[in-house]
């Protein structure tokens, strides 16, 4: 029930986690409890308590709630949850989440997997489980949670952002996680594709011309009028803000959308693929 230390490699996270660790240790010592005694009282092992107090592990909300109750902190330990939640995920994920929160339009083309903002928990877990070299169980859990947290931006009652997703047909037919997981994923896409702030399109494999052969990417048009782009590639994903690069990707995205099925046609196409998973 404790997050791993894979996201503790940046300065911002380290500072927040060390401050929380010091506070937890001071509260425990003030209560006159050893690490072993405290661990037994909150349901954790001594080794994990030690890791938290050394700043090597990020305590989860339930750990902080238990500590607050056992140490009679009156909610002062529990208040750490919000601050720690902000640094729980890798810096790249946090930076991308901030960009998405500041966007008025997000455009995404994907030709390998379903776009992260559209993924179900089961599909996301299958993606991370397939990674080589493999992630640890804690890293998989952390990354799935981070991906799902980013999906809050899709809610039009929270954000006025509009979305355009283009998925290569291959991403609909590749049964990542198995038939049942893929069926749930297709159902999720149909649900999201009917939202008022979302256009979801499919680029069929039978198109003779495709502007999307160079790979997946995202465009984020920000509130201040600037555009950021995120190019996705193994070991080298990066954010771009140079107008020459973002303009080139914007032109490419326009061509991809023109080559894809319309949103209405795309939802009907996804319905047909979904029907195929039931046979």
XYZ file of C-alpha atoms in Angstrom:
279
model
C 0.000 0.000 0.000
C 3.004 2.281 -0.409
C 4.108 3.827 -3.689
C 7.473 2.823 -5.090
C 10.463 5.140 -5.307
C 10.652 5.231 -9.124
C 9.248 8.781 -9.192
C 11.631 10.167 -6.559
C 14.305 11.080 -9.057
C 13.411 14.758 -9.542
C 14.059 17.665 -7.201
C 10.450 18.748 -6.702
C 9.267 15.300 -5.674
C 12.258 14.687 -3.423
C 11.740 17.915 -1.483
C 8.049 17.265 -0.854
C 8.584 13.633 0.154
C 11.480 14.469 2.508
C 9.404 17.128 4.252
C 6.525 14.681 4.735
C 8.947 12.013 5.980
C 10.352 14.369 8.633
C 6.874 15.262 9.871
C 5.809 11.626 10.110
C 8.932 10.711 12.055
C 8.480 13.629 14.474
C 4.845 12.694 15.122
C 5.780 9.035 15.755
C 8.624 9.917 18.105
C 6.448 12.405 19.992
C 3.991 9.575 20.576
C 6.805 7.447 22.033
C 6.433 4.656 19.454
C 9.189 2.695 17.775
C 8.920 2.078 14.047
C 7.925 -1.531 14.730
C 5.219 -0.515 17.212
C 3.890 2.169 14.888
C 3.871 -0.243 11.951
C 1.836 -2.802 13.897
C -0.621 -0.101 14.967
C -1.332 1.041 11.387
C -1.013 -2.366 9.707
C 2.361 -1.975 7.963
C 5.748 -3.619 8.408
C 8.656 -1.938 10.161
C 10.687 -1.927 6.945
C 8.025 0.053 5.086
C 7.673 2.543 7.932
C 11.448 3.003 7.856
C 11.392 3.548 4.088
C 8.712 6.211 4.434
C 10.561 8.030 7.194
C 13.772 8.014 5.150
C 11.957 9.557 2.197
C 12.426 6.492 0.023
C 8.720 5.717 -0.330
C 5.692 7.925 -0.880
C 2.934 7.072 1.615
C -0.491 6.509 0.132
C -3.622 8.280 1.436
C -4.699 5.265 3.507
C -1.276 5.184 5.221
C -1.610 8.864 6.131
C -5.180 8.389 7.375
C -4.101 5.503 9.607
C -1.112 7.470 10.897
C -3.317 10.470 11.642
C -5.687 8.333 13.690
C -3.051 6.347 15.596
C -0.962 9.432 16.371
C -4.044 11.496 17.270
C -2.930 14.236 14.867
C -6.375 15.750 14.448
C -6.184 15.764 10.642
C -2.800 17.465 10.400
C -1.114 14.380 8.938
C -4.047 13.656 6.632
C -3.641 17.117 5.081
C -0.414 15.879 3.488
C -2.468 13.771 1.070
C -3.159 16.550 -1.398
C 0.448 17.725 -1.627
C 1.814 14.187 -1.947
C -0.792 13.361 -4.605
C 0.708 16.057 -6.826
C 4.158 14.423 -6.807
C 3.087 10.785 -6.747
C 3.623 10.284 -10.477
C 6.736 10.572 -12.700
C 7.718 14.126 -13.633
C 6.970 13.546 -17.315
C 3.410 12.591 -16.428
C 3.000 15.599 -14.120
C 4.305 17.971 -16.775
C 1.967 16.518 -19.392
C -0.993 16.726 -17.003
C -0.244 20.424 -16.407
C -0.107 21.085 -20.147
C -3.402 19.272 -20.696
C -5.029 21.245 -17.873
C -3.939 24.476 -19.619
C -5.166 23.438 -23.071
C -8.243 24.643 -24.945
C -7.857 21.978 -27.634
C -6.082 18.621 -27.578
C -5.515 16.682 -30.798
C -4.043 13.198 -30.840
C -3.145 10.625 -33.474
C -2.266 7.073 -32.425
C -1.239 4.162 -34.599
C 0.091 1.664 -32.043
C -2.269 1.673 -29.033
C -5.450 3.429 -27.953
C -4.751 6.986 -26.773
C -4.049 7.195 -23.027
C -6.958 9.544 -22.283
C -9.316 6.932 -23.752
C -7.906 3.844 -22.061
C -9.739 1.676 -19.553
C -7.834 0.636 -16.406
C -7.575 -2.947 -17.677
C -6.246 -1.896 -21.074
C -3.713 0.475 -19.505
C -2.528 -2.259 -17.156
C -2.074 -4.668 -20.087
C -0.005 -2.032 -21.902
C 2.313 -1.498 -18.945
C 2.542 -5.217 -18.159
C 3.785 -5.834 -21.696
C 6.682 -3.417 -21.352
C 10.198 -4.826 -21.792
C 12.306 -4.652 -19.729
C 9.346 -5.123 -17.368
C 8.103 -2.666 -14.797
C 7.752 -3.826 -11.207
C 4.225 -4.392 -9.895
C 4.476 -1.089 -8.001
C 5.568 0.773 -11.140
C 2.683 -0.695 -13.163
C 0.212 0.333 -10.464
C 1.706 3.815 -10.295
C 1.575 4.367 -14.041
C -1.980 3.088 -14.388
C -3.094 5.435 -11.605
C -1.296 8.341 -13.274
C -2.925 7.621 -16.622
C -6.387 7.455 -15.097
C -5.793 10.672 -13.148
C -5.072 12.497 -16.407
C -8.482 11.494 -17.778
C -10.177 14.068 -15.541
C -9.454 16.636 -18.246
C -12.009 14.905 -20.531
C -14.885 15.946 -18.286
C -16.424 18.994 -19.945
C -17.928 20.071 -16.605
C -14.360 20.470 -15.280
C -12.649 21.785 -18.402
C -13.782 23.696 -21.480
C -11.190 21.886 -23.553
C -12.253 20.192 -26.793
C -10.669 16.989 -28.063
C -9.927 15.408 -31.398
C -8.709 11.811 -31.449
C -7.750 9.868 -34.566
C -7.064 6.182 -34.088
C -5.537 3.941 -36.730
C -7.806 0.964 -37.369
C -5.013 -1.343 -36.221
C -5.399 -0.059 -32.630
C -9.027 -1.233 -32.633
C -8.171 -4.721 -33.825
C -5.049 -5.476 -31.785
C -6.482 -7.484 -28.808
C -4.245 -6.062 -26.099
C -5.125 -7.755 -22.814
C -7.411 -10.284 -24.515
C -10.866 -10.220 -26.089
C -12.768 -9.142 -22.958
C -10.377 -6.269 -22.198
C -10.575 -5.116 -25.819
C -14.361 -5.309 -25.791
C -14.482 -3.040 -22.741
C -12.005 -0.702 -24.418
C -14.134 -0.377 -27.543
C -17.211 0.283 -25.402
C -15.289 3.003 -23.583
C -14.355 4.638 -26.893
C -17.971 4.611 -28.034
C -19.022 6.280 -24.786
C -16.335 8.986 -24.943
C -16.872 9.520 -28.675
C -20.453 10.644 -28.034
C -19.473 13.444 -25.656
C -20.110 16.975 -26.890
C -16.499 18.074 -26.493
C -14.979 15.046 -28.259
C -14.487 14.138 -31.933
C -13.265 10.561 -32.371
C -12.200 9.371 -35.820
C -10.815 6.158 -37.277
C -8.175 6.049 -40.021
C -8.932 2.837 -41.959
C -6.156 0.498 -43.012
C -7.441 0.419 -46.589
C -6.470 4.045 -47.245
C -3.893 4.195 -50.039
C -2.430 7.372 -48.544
C -1.783 8.006 -44.868
C -0.080 11.015 -43.305
C 0.250 9.073 -40.066
C 2.970 6.588 -40.972
C 5.624 8.526 -39.024
C 4.039 7.592 -35.714
C 1.846 8.850 -32.893
C 1.838 12.445 -31.633
C -0.259 15.006 -29.766
C -0.954 18.702 -30.250
C -2.019 20.890 -27.337
C -3.342 24.350 -28.151
C -2.961 26.408 -24.984
C -4.964 29.228 -23.427
C -2.268 31.808 -24.219
C -2.420 31.006 -27.953
C 0.757 28.913 -28.016
C 0.896 25.328 -29.258
C 2.823 22.459 -27.693
C 3.389 19.082 -29.297
C 4.268 15.739 -27.796
C 6.026 13.249 -30.026
C 5.878 9.654 -28.823
C 8.694 7.199 -29.462
C 10.400 4.475 -27.418
C 12.902 6.021 -24.961
C 12.722 9.436 -26.644
C 9.289 11.007 -26.135
C 9.555 14.779 -25.905
C 7.582 18.010 -25.685
C 8.074 20.530 -28.506
C 7.216 24.221 -28.474
C 9.227 25.446 -31.480
C 6.625 26.910 -33.907
C 8.357 25.258 -36.869
C 7.895 21.813 -35.328
C 4.386 22.359 -33.982
C 3.195 23.881 -37.275
C 4.525 20.894 -39.217
C 2.654 18.504 -36.924
C -0.475 20.647 -37.137
C -0.404 20.369 -40.941
C 0.150 16.605 -40.668
C -2.754 16.268 -38.263
C -5.047 18.136 -40.623
C -4.160 15.703 -43.396
C -4.751 12.709 -41.102
C -8.197 13.997 -40.123
C -9.094 14.519 -43.774
C -8.050 10.935 -44.602
C -9.977 9.454 -41.662
C -13.656 8.572 -41.454
C -15.954 11.267 -40.118
C -16.820 11.105 -36.409
C -20.260 9.636 -37.188
C -18.804 7.058 -39.573
C -16.060 6.267 -37.061
C -18.493 5.449 -34.253
C -20.368 3.127 -36.607
C -17.039 1.518 -37.564
C -16.130 0.965 -33.898
C -19.593 -0.561 -33.346
C -18.888 -3.082 -36.116
C -15.493 -3.994 -34.661
C -17.119 -4.364 -31.242
C -19.688 -6.714 -32.752
C -16.867 -8.851 -34.131
C -15.512 -9.383 -30.579
C -18.827 -10.970 -29.593
C -18.664 -13.754 -32.192
